[in-house]
PDB file of C-alpha atoms in Angstrom:
ATOM      1  CA  UNK R 179      12.056   1.454  19.034  1.00 52.00           C
ATOM      2  CA  UNK R 180       9.358   4.028  17.892  1.00 79.00           C
ATOM      3  CA  UNK R 181       9.854   2.444  14.270  1.00 93.00           C
ATOM      4  CA  UNK R 182      11.643   0.261  12.130  1.00 96.00           C
ATOM      5  CA  UNK R 183      15.740   0.527  12.191  1.00 97.00           C
ATOM      6  CA  UNK R 184      17.656  -0.042   8.818  1.00 98.00           C
ATOM      7  CA  UNK R 185      21.852   0.416   8.365  1.00 97.00           C
ATOM      8  CA  UNK R 186      24.012   1.742   6.692  1.00 98.00           C
ATOM      9  CA  UNK R 187      21.290   4.032   5.100  1.00 96.00           C
ATOM     10  CA  UNK R 188      23.739   4.093   2.123  1.00 97.00           C
ATOM     11  CA  UNK R 189      26.108   2.277   0.817  1.00 98.00           C
ATOM     12  CA  UNK R 190      28.287   2.243  -2.002  1.00 98.00           C
ATOM     13  CA  UNK R 191      30.267  -0.775  -2.871  1.00 98.00           C
ATOM     14  CA  UNK R 192      32.120  -2.247  -5.857  1.00 97.00           C
ATOM     15  CA  UNK R 193      30.370  -5.112  -8.667  1.00 97.00           C
ATOM     16  CA  UNK R 194      31.019  -8.709  -7.380  1.00 98.00           C
ATOM     17  CA  UNK R 195      31.204  -7.627  -3.161  1.00 98.00           C
ATOM     18  CA  UNK R 196      29.200  -8.509  -0.983  1.00 98.00           C
ATOM     19  CA  UNK R 197      26.518  -6.561   1.264  1.00 98.00           C
ATOM     20  CA  UNK R 198      24.837  -7.125   4.413  1.00 98.00           C
ATOM     21  CA  UNK R 199      22.038  -4.792   4.623  1.00 98.00           C
ATOM     22  CA  UNK R 200      20.833  -4.794   8.767  1.00 98.00           C
ATOM     23  CA  UNK R 201      17.404  -3.684  10.048  1.00 98.00           C
ATOM     24  CA  UNK R 202      15.581  -3.896  13.372  1.00 97.00           C
ATOM     25  CA  UNK R 203      11.283  -4.225  13.061  1.00 96.00           C
ATOM     26  CA  UNK R 204       9.531  -2.604  15.886  1.00 94.00           C
ATOM     27  CA  UNK R 205      10.003  -4.829  19.258  1.00 92.00           C
ATOM     28  CA  UNK R 206       7.676  -7.387  20.149  1.00 89.00           C
ATOM     29  CA  UNK R 207       6.362  -7.507  15.607  1.00 91.00           C
ATOM     30  CA  UNK R 208       6.008 -11.086  14.812  1.00 90.00           C
ATOM     31  CA  UNK R 209       6.222 -10.357  10.665  1.00 91.00           C
ATOM     32  CA  UNK R 210       9.185  -8.874   8.372  1.00 94.00           C
ATOM     33  CA  UNK R 211       8.787  -7.720   4.994  1.00 95.00           C
ATOM     34  CA  UNK R 212      11.393  -6.789   2.528  1.00 97.00           C
ATOM     35  CA  UNK R 213      11.086  -5.043  -0.517  1.00 97.00           C
ATOM     36  CA  UNK R 214      13.270  -3.544  -2.918  1.00 97.00           C
ATOM     37  CA  UNK R 215      12.593  -0.232  -4.374  1.00 93.00           C
ATOM     38  CA  UNK R 216      14.050   0.724  -7.902  1.00 90.00           C
ATOM     39  CA  UNK R 217      14.662   3.899  -8.886  1.00 84.00           C
ATOM     40  CA  UNK R 218      11.264   5.834  -9.804  1.00 79.00           C
ATOM     41  CA  UNK R 219       8.989   2.775  -9.564  1.00 82.00           C
ATOM     42  CA  UNK R 220       6.951   1.177  -6.795  1.00 85.00           C
ATOM     43  CA  UNK R 221       7.822  -1.466  -4.419  1.00 92.00           C
ATOM     44  CA  UNK R 222       8.919  -5.736  -5.369  1.00 94.00           C
ATOM     45  CA  UNK R 223       8.324  -8.302  -2.865  1.00 94.00           C
ATOM     46  CA  UNK R 224      11.142  -9.465  -0.994  1.00 97.00           C
ATOM     47  CA  UNK R 225      11.062 -12.267   1.286  1.00 96.00           C
ATOM     48  CA  UNK R 226       8.298 -12.205   4.511  1.00 93.00           C
ATOM     49  CA  UNK R 227       9.634 -13.735   8.171  1.00 94.00           C
ATOM     50  CA  UNK R 228       6.934 -15.332  10.619  1.00 91.00           C
ATOM     51  CA  UNK R 229       9.438 -15.340  13.314  1.00 91.00           C
ATOM     52  CA  UNK R 230      12.723 -16.598  12.744  1.00 91.00           C
ATOM     53  CA  UNK R 231      10.850 -18.524   9.601  1.00 93.00           C
ATOM     54  CA  UNK R 232      10.288 -17.309   5.964  1.00 93.00           C
ATOM     55  CA  UNK R 233       6.963 -19.130   4.209  1.00 90.00           C
ATOM     56  CA  UNK R 234       7.649 -17.128   1.484  1.00 92.00           C
ATOM     57  CA  UNK R 235      11.305 -16.394  -0.564  1.00 94.00           C
ATOM     58  CA  UNK R 236       9.519 -15.756  -3.812  1.00 93.00           C
ATOM     59  CA  UNK R 237      10.681 -12.947  -4.179  1.00 94.00           C
ATOM     60  CA  UNK R 238      14.331 -13.141  -4.148  1.00 97.00           C
ATOM     61  CA  UNK R 239      15.599 -12.119  -7.581  1.00 95.00           C
ATOM     62  CA  UNK R 240      18.637 -14.623  -7.215  1.00 95.00           C
ATOM     63  CA  UNK R 241      20.178 -16.796  -5.531  1.00 96.00           C
ATOM     64  CA  UNK R 242      23.147 -14.007  -4.471  1.00 98.00           C
ATOM     65  CA  UNK R 243      20.289 -12.817  -2.564  1.00 98.00           C
ATOM     66  CA  UNK R 244      19.454 -14.266   1.036  1.00 98.00           C
ATOM     67  CA  UNK R 245      17.679 -13.493   4.385  1.00 98.00           C
ATOM     68  CA  UNK R 246      18.117 -14.098   8.065  1.00 97.00           C
ATOM     69  CA  UNK R 247      16.381 -12.719  11.203  1.00 96.00           C
ATOM     70  CA  UNK R 248      16.673 -13.912  14.908  1.00 88.00           C
ATOM     71  CA  UNK R 249      14.219 -15.214  16.524  1.00 78.00           C
ATOM     72  CA  UNK R 250      11.389 -12.072  16.589  1.00 79.00           C
ATOM     73  CA  UNK R 251      13.991  -9.368  16.424  1.00 92.00           C
ATOM     74  CA  UNK R 252      16.724  -8.349  13.623  1.00 96.00           C
ATOM     75  CA  UNK R 253      16.824  -9.319   9.837  1.00 98.00           C
ATOM     76  CA  UNK R 254      19.680  -9.110   7.418  1.00 98.00           C
ATOM     77  CA  UNK R 255      19.467  -9.312   3.921  1.00 98.00           C
ATOM     78  CA  UNK R 256      22.712 -10.698   2.357  1.00 98.00           C
ATOM     79  CA  UNK R 257      23.329  -9.798  -1.742  1.00 98.00           C
ATOM     80  CA  UNK R 258      26.605 -11.328  -2.518  1.00 98.00           C
ATOM     81  CA  UNK R 259      29.387 -10.890  -5.740  1.00 98.00           C
ATOM     82  CA  UNK R 260      26.410  -7.807  -6.372  1.00 98.00           C
ATOM     83  CA  UNK R 261      25.814  -6.398  -9.417  1.00 97.00           C
ATOM     84  CA  UNK R 262      25.372  -3.113 -10.809  1.00 96.00           C
ATOM     85  CA  UNK R 263      20.859  -4.410 -11.766  1.00 95.00           C
ATOM     86  CA  UNK R 264      20.946  -5.067  -7.832  1.00 97.00           C
ATOM     87  CA  UNK R 265      21.331  -0.853  -7.442  1.00 97.00           C
ATOM     88  CA  UNK R 266      17.693   0.254  -6.124  1.00 97.00           C
ATOM     89  CA  UNK R 267      16.860   1.035  -2.051  1.00 96.00           C
ATOM     90  CA  UNK R 268      16.207  -2.208   0.120  1.00 98.00           C
ATOM     91  CA  UNK R 269      12.605  -1.414   2.365  1.00 97.00           C
ATOM     92  CA  UNK R 270      12.482  -3.087   5.493  1.00 97.00           C
ATOM     93  CA  UNK R 271       8.770  -3.412   6.691  1.00 95.00           C
ATOM     94  CA  UNK R 272       7.324  -5.044  10.030  1.00 93.00           C
ATOM     95  CA  UNK R 273       4.189  -5.456  11.763  1.00 90.00           C
ATOM     96  CA  UNK R 274       2.557  -7.082  14.700  1.00 86.00           C
ATOM     97  CA  UNK R 275       1.498  -9.276  13.157  1.00 78.00           C
ATOM     98  CA  UNK R 276       1.370 -11.915   9.907  1.00 71.00           C
ATOM     99  CA  UNK R 277      -2.107 -10.701   8.364  1.00 70.00           C
ATOM    100  CA  UNK R 278      -0.718  -7.480   6.712  1.00 62.00           C
ATOM    101  CA  UNK R 279      -4.161  -5.040   7.173  1.00 67.00           C
ATOM    102  CA  UNK R 280      -5.519  -3.354  10.733  1.00 66.00           C
ATOM    103  CA  UNK R 281      -4.238  -4.115  13.723  1.00 59.00           C
ATOM    104  CA  UNK R 282      -0.897  -5.472  10.979  1.00 68.00           C
ATOM    105  CA  UNK R 283      -0.948  -3.185   8.380  1.00 87.00           C
ATOM    106  CA  UNK R 284       3.224  -2.715   7.666  1.00 91.00           C
ATOM    107  CA  UNK R 285       4.866  -0.139   9.182  1.00 93.00           C
ATOM    108  CA  UNK R 286       8.944   0.148   6.938  1.00 96.00           C
ATOM    109  CA  UNK R 287      11.532   2.536   7.542  1.00 97.00           C
ATOM    110  CA  UNK R 288      13.616   4.431   5.840  1.00 96.00           C
ATOM    111  CA  UNK R 289      15.510   2.421   3.832  1.00 97.00           C
ATOM    112  CA  UNK R 290      19.042   1.655   2.490  1.00 98.00           C
ATOM    113  CA  UNK R 291      20.268   2.755  -0.845  1.00 97.00           C
ATOM    114  CA  UNK R 292      23.084  -0.145  -2.543  1.00 98.00           C
ATOM    115  CA  UNK R 293      24.119   1.833  -5.636  1.00 98.00           C
ATOM    116  CA  UNK R 294      26.956  -1.301  -7.080  1.00 97.00           C
ATOM    117  CA  UNK R 295      29.747   0.597  -9.024  1.00 96.00           C
TER     118      UNK R 295
ATOM    119  CA  UNK F  58       0.720 -11.541 -14.733  1.00 34.00           C
ATOM    120  CA  UNK F  59      -1.296  -9.528 -12.382  1.00 36.00           C
ATOM    121  CA  UNK F  60      -0.329  -6.202 -11.279  1.00 45.00           C
ATOM    122  CA  UNK F  61      -1.472  -3.309  -9.861  1.00 55.00           C
ATOM    123  CA  UNK F  62      -1.071  -0.108 -11.775  1.00 50.00           C
ATOM    124  CA  UNK F  63      -1.122   3.695 -11.895  1.00 41.00           C
ATOM    125  CA  UNK F  64      -2.790   6.721 -14.438  1.00 45.00           C
ATOM    126  CA  UNK F  65      -1.841   9.917 -13.467  1.00 47.00           C
ATOM    127  CA  UNK F  66       1.999   9.279 -13.093  1.00 84.00           C
ATOM    128  CA  UNK F  67       2.339  13.089 -12.228  1.00 92.00           C
ATOM    129  CA  UNK F  68      -0.156  15.634  -9.916  1.00 93.00           C
ATOM    130  CA  UNK F  69      -0.093  18.961  -9.517  1.00 95.00           C
ATOM    131  CA  UNK F  70      -1.942  21.027  -8.078  1.00 95.00           C
ATOM    132  CA  UNK F  71      -2.337  24.578  -6.511  1.00 96.00           C
ATOM    133  CA  UNK F  72      -2.684  25.017  -2.395  1.00 97.00           C
ATOM    134  CA  UNK F  73      -6.596  24.245  -1.095  1.00 97.00           C
ATOM    135  CA  UNK F  74      -7.660  21.919  -4.184  1.00 96.00           C
ATOM    136  CA  UNK F  75      -9.082  18.907  -3.658  1.00 96.00           C
ATOM    137  CA  UNK F  76      -6.415  16.102  -5.050  1.00 96.00           C
ATOM    138  CA  UNK F  77      -7.628  13.440  -6.535  1.00 96.00           C
ATOM    139  CA  UNK F  78      -4.836   9.758  -7.787  1.00 96.00           C
ATOM    140  CA  UNK F  79      -5.808   6.927  -9.119  1.00 94.00           C
ATOM    141  CA  UNK F  80      -5.149   3.100  -9.203  1.00 93.00           C
ATOM    142  CA  UNK F  81      -5.857   0.379 -11.809  1.00 91.00           C
ATOM    143  CA  UNK F  82      -6.490  -3.366 -10.296  1.00 86.00           C
ATOM    144  CA  UNK F  83      -6.184  -6.855 -12.474  1.00 76.00           C
ATOM    145  CA  UNK F  84      -6.297  -8.921  -9.898  1.00 86.00           C
ATOM    146  CA  UNK F  85     -10.290 -10.419  -9.199  1.00 86.00           C
ATOM    147  CA  UNK F  86      -9.257 -11.930  -6.073  1.00 84.00           C
ATOM    148  CA  UNK F  87      -7.079  -9.163  -4.229  1.00 87.00           C
ATOM    149  CA  UNK F  88      -9.600  -8.148  -0.616  1.00 86.00           C
ATOM    150  CA  UNK F  89      -7.336  -5.581   0.689  1.00 89.00           C
ATOM    151  CA  UNK F  90      -6.190  -2.133  -0.895  1.00 92.00           C
ATOM    152  CA  UNK F  91      -3.893   0.111   0.537  1.00 93.00           C
ATOM    153  CA  UNK F  92      -2.670   3.863   0.144  1.00 95.00           C
ATOM    154  CA  UNK F  93       0.614   4.965   1.342  1.00 96.00           C
ATOM    155  CA  UNK F  94       2.675   7.678   0.515  1.00 96.00           C
ATOM    156  CA  UNK F  95       6.465   8.013   0.109  1.00 94.00           C
ATOM    157  CA  UNK F  96       9.130  11.370   0.751  1.00 94.00           C
ATOM    158  CA  UNK F  97      11.628  11.488  -0.236  1.00 90.00           C
ATOM    159  CA  UNK F  98      13.995   9.386   1.612  1.00 88.00           C
ATOM    160  CA  UNK F  99      12.271   8.190   4.127  1.00 91.00           C
ATOM    161  CA  UNK F 100       9.893   5.017   3.721  1.00 92.00           C
ATOM    162  CA  UNK F 101       5.663   4.547   3.128  1.00 94.00           C
ATOM    163  CA  UNK F 102       3.745   5.711   5.167  1.00 95.00           C
ATOM    164  CA  UNK F 103       0.687   4.277   5.672  1.00 94.00           C
ATOM    165  CA  UNK F 104      -2.355   6.992   4.511  1.00 96.00           C
ATOM    166  CA  UNK F 105      -5.061   4.989   4.270  1.00 95.00           C
ATOM    167  CA  UNK F 106      -6.663   1.687   3.571  1.00 93.00           C
ATOM    168  CA  UNK F 107     -10.100  -0.568   2.213  1.00 93.00           C
ATOM    169  CA  UNK F 108     -11.093  -3.935   2.473  1.00 90.00           C
ATOM    170  CA  UNK F 109     -12.734  -5.172  -0.514  1.00 90.00           C
ATOM    171  CA  UNK F 110     -16.190  -5.747   0.766  1.00 91.00           C
ATOM    172  CA  UNK F 111     -16.802  -2.162   1.387  1.00 94.00           C
ATOM    173  CA  UNK F 112     -16.694   0.759  -1.450  1.00 96.00           C
ATOM    174  CA  UNK F 113     -15.954   4.049   0.632  1.00 97.00           C
ATOM    175  CA  UNK F 114     -13.763   4.688   3.677  1.00 97.00           C
ATOM    176  CA  UNK F 115     -13.219   7.944   5.480  1.00 97.00           C
ATOM    177  CA  UNK F 116      -9.775   9.000   7.059  1.00 94.00           C
ATOM    178  CA  UNK F 117      -8.710  12.934   8.236  1.00 92.00           C
ATOM    179  CA  UNK F 118      -9.532  14.484   5.061  1.00 96.00           C
ATOM    180  CA  UNK F 119      -8.390  11.784   2.886  1.00 98.00           C
ATOM    181  CA  UNK F 120     -11.278   9.150   1.389  1.00 98.00           C
ATOM    182  CA  UNK F 121     -10.553   5.855  -0.877  1.00 97.00           C
ATOM    183  CA  UNK F 122     -13.023   4.992  -2.955  1.00 97.00           C
ATOM    184  CA  UNK F 123     -12.985   1.446  -4.329  1.00 97.00           C
ATOM    185  CA  UNK F 124     -15.015   0.224  -7.260  1.00 95.00           C
ATOM    186  CA  UNK F 125     -15.115  -3.354  -8.107  1.00 92.00           C
ATOM    187  CA  UNK F 126     -16.845  -4.120 -11.185  1.00 92.00           C
ATOM    188  CA  UNK F 127     -13.609  -2.044 -12.697  1.00 93.00           C
ATOM    189  CA  UNK F 128     -10.744  -2.538 -11.082  1.00 92.00           C
ATOM    190  CA  UNK F 129     -10.175   0.934  -9.985  1.00 94.00           C
ATOM    191  CA  UNK F 130      -9.023   1.930  -6.871  1.00 95.00           C
ATOM    192  CA  UNK F 131      -9.133   6.859  -5.688  1.00 97.00           C
ATOM    193  CA  UNK F 132      -7.856   7.834  -3.026  1.00 97.00           C
ATOM    194  CA  UNK F 133      -9.092  12.424  -2.315  1.00 98.00           C
ATOM    195  CA  UNK F 134      -7.150  14.243   0.091  1.00 98.00           C
ATOM    196  CA  UNK F 135      -9.157  17.409   0.176  1.00 97.00           C
ATOM    197  CA  UNK F 136      -7.653  21.035   1.065  1.00 97.00           C
ATOM    198  CA  UNK F 137      -4.407  20.343   0.075  1.00 97.00           C
ATOM    199  CA  UNK F 138      -1.456  21.497   1.578  1.00 96.00           C
ATOM    200  CA  UNK F 139       2.070  21.597   0.373  1.00 95.00           C
ATOM    201  CA  UNK F 140       3.099  18.859   2.985  1.00 95.00           C
ATOM    202  CA  UNK F 141       0.767  16.847   1.207  1.00 97.00           C
ATOM    203  CA  UNK F 142       3.584  16.935  -1.700  1.00 97.00           C
ATOM    204  CA  UNK F 143       4.700  13.469  -1.810  1.00 96.00           C
ATOM    205  CA  UNK F 144       4.524   9.769  -3.957  1.00 94.00           C
ATOM    206  CA  UNK F 145       1.579   8.443  -3.346  1.00 96.00           C
ATOM    207  CA  UNK F 146       0.939   4.525  -3.957  1.00 94.00           C
ATOM    208  CA  UNK F 147      -1.527   1.642  -3.899  1.00 94.00           C
ATOM    209  CA  UNK F 148      -1.211  -1.845  -3.105  1.00 92.00           C
ATOM    210  CA  UNK F 149      -3.167  -4.387  -2.991  1.00 90.00           C
ATOM    211  CA  UNK F 150      -2.811  -7.916  -0.942  1.00 85.00           C
ATOM    212  CA  UNK F 151      -5.005 -11.086  -2.426  1.00 73.00           C
ATOM    213  CA  UNK F 152      -5.634 -11.980   1.311  1.00 60.00           C
ATOM    214  CA  UNK F 153      -8.070 -14.513   1.946  1.00 48.00           C
ATOM    215  CA  UNK F 154      -8.153 -15.740  -1.692  1.00 45.00           C
ATOM    216  CA  UNK F 155      -4.596 -15.891  -1.345  1.00 49.00           C
ATOM    217  CA  UNK F 156      -1.914 -14.957   0.933  1.00 57.00           C
ATOM    218  CA  UNK F 157      -2.951 -14.564   4.774  1.00 68.00           C
ATOM    219  CA  UNK F 158      -0.147 -12.040   5.164  1.00 78.00           C
ATOM    220  CA  UNK F 159       1.088  -9.236   4.556  1.00 78.00           C
ATOM    221  CA  UNK F 160       2.850  -9.727   0.841  1.00 85.00           C
ATOM    222  CA  UNK F 161       1.587  -6.561  -1.014  1.00 89.00           C
ATOM    223  CA  UNK F 162       1.435  -5.486  -4.683  1.00 90.00           C
ATOM    224  CA  UNK F 163       2.162  -2.209  -5.420  1.00 90.00           C
ATOM    225  CA  UNK F 164       1.985  -0.255  -8.548  1.00 89.00           C
ATOM    226  CA  UNK F 165       5.130   2.403 -10.055  1.00 85.00           C
ATOM    227  CA  UNK F 166       3.330   5.221  -8.003  1.00 90.00           C
ATOM    228  CA  UNK F 167       2.122   9.042  -8.735  1.00 93.00           C
ATOM    229  CA  UNK F 168       3.874  12.323  -8.028  1.00 93.00           C
ATOM    230  CA  UNK F 169       1.417  15.095  -6.229  1.00 96.00           C
ATOM    231  CA  UNK F 170       3.249  18.277  -5.822  1.00 96.00           C
ATOM    232  CA  UNK F 171       1.381  20.989  -4.440  1.00 96.00           C
ATOM    233  CA  UNK F 172       1.075  24.574  -5.340  1.00 95.00           C
ATOM    234  CA  UNK F 173       1.665  27.548  -2.542  1.00 90.00           C
TER     235      UNK F 173
END
C-alpha cells in the first residue's frame, strides 16, 4: 500500500481482556517496528522485526505483550489480560531496510488508540 | 539511563516568524538524529535527519543543527505557517556504536502553535 496501515484505529476494552492490534507495512519494507505512545509523551520502542524474526524484543513491557510477523508482511501485537496502564497509542513503523536512516527512514502508521477501562 | 529530552514543552509563534525547537541528548554514542512532526490523530512524519559527522543540514524551510560538544540538537523552521502547528519530536539512534537498525529513542515532544 501507499503507507503503513493500522487497525483498529480505536479500541476500547475492559480490564483483563485480550486485544490484537494489526499492522500492514509498506510493501517491500523488510523492517517493522512497534512503538507505544502514552498521552503527552514521546514514543517508546517495543519490538523490531527484520523479516519475520524479531532480533530485538527488549521494549516489550511484560510477558503479557507479544508480537508476530508473517514473512515481510502483516504484524500483530497482542496484549493479554489488559491493564489500565496499557492504555496508549500503539504505533507501527516500517522501513525499506534495517538501518533506519537515509533511504531506510522509518515511516509510521496513524496508530491504534487503546483504552482499557 | 540515557535519554533524549526537550527544553521547551510549548512554543507559540506568529505566522511568518522563524521557530526554533531545542533538544538535548545524553548518549555520546548516538550517531544519527531525526526530527518528526506529529499532527493530532496521526503518526509521526519524518521532517529531517542528520548524522553525527555533520553539524548542519538544510531542507525545505527547515534546518537542523547539531552541537556534539554540548549534546544539543535544534530544529529551525523558517517563515512558520499555521500548517506547521503540531508536536515535534527529536529522536536519536545508537547506530554505528550500538544497534544497526532503526531503534529510536524519542524525546517528550514540543507543542508548536502558530497563530495567524
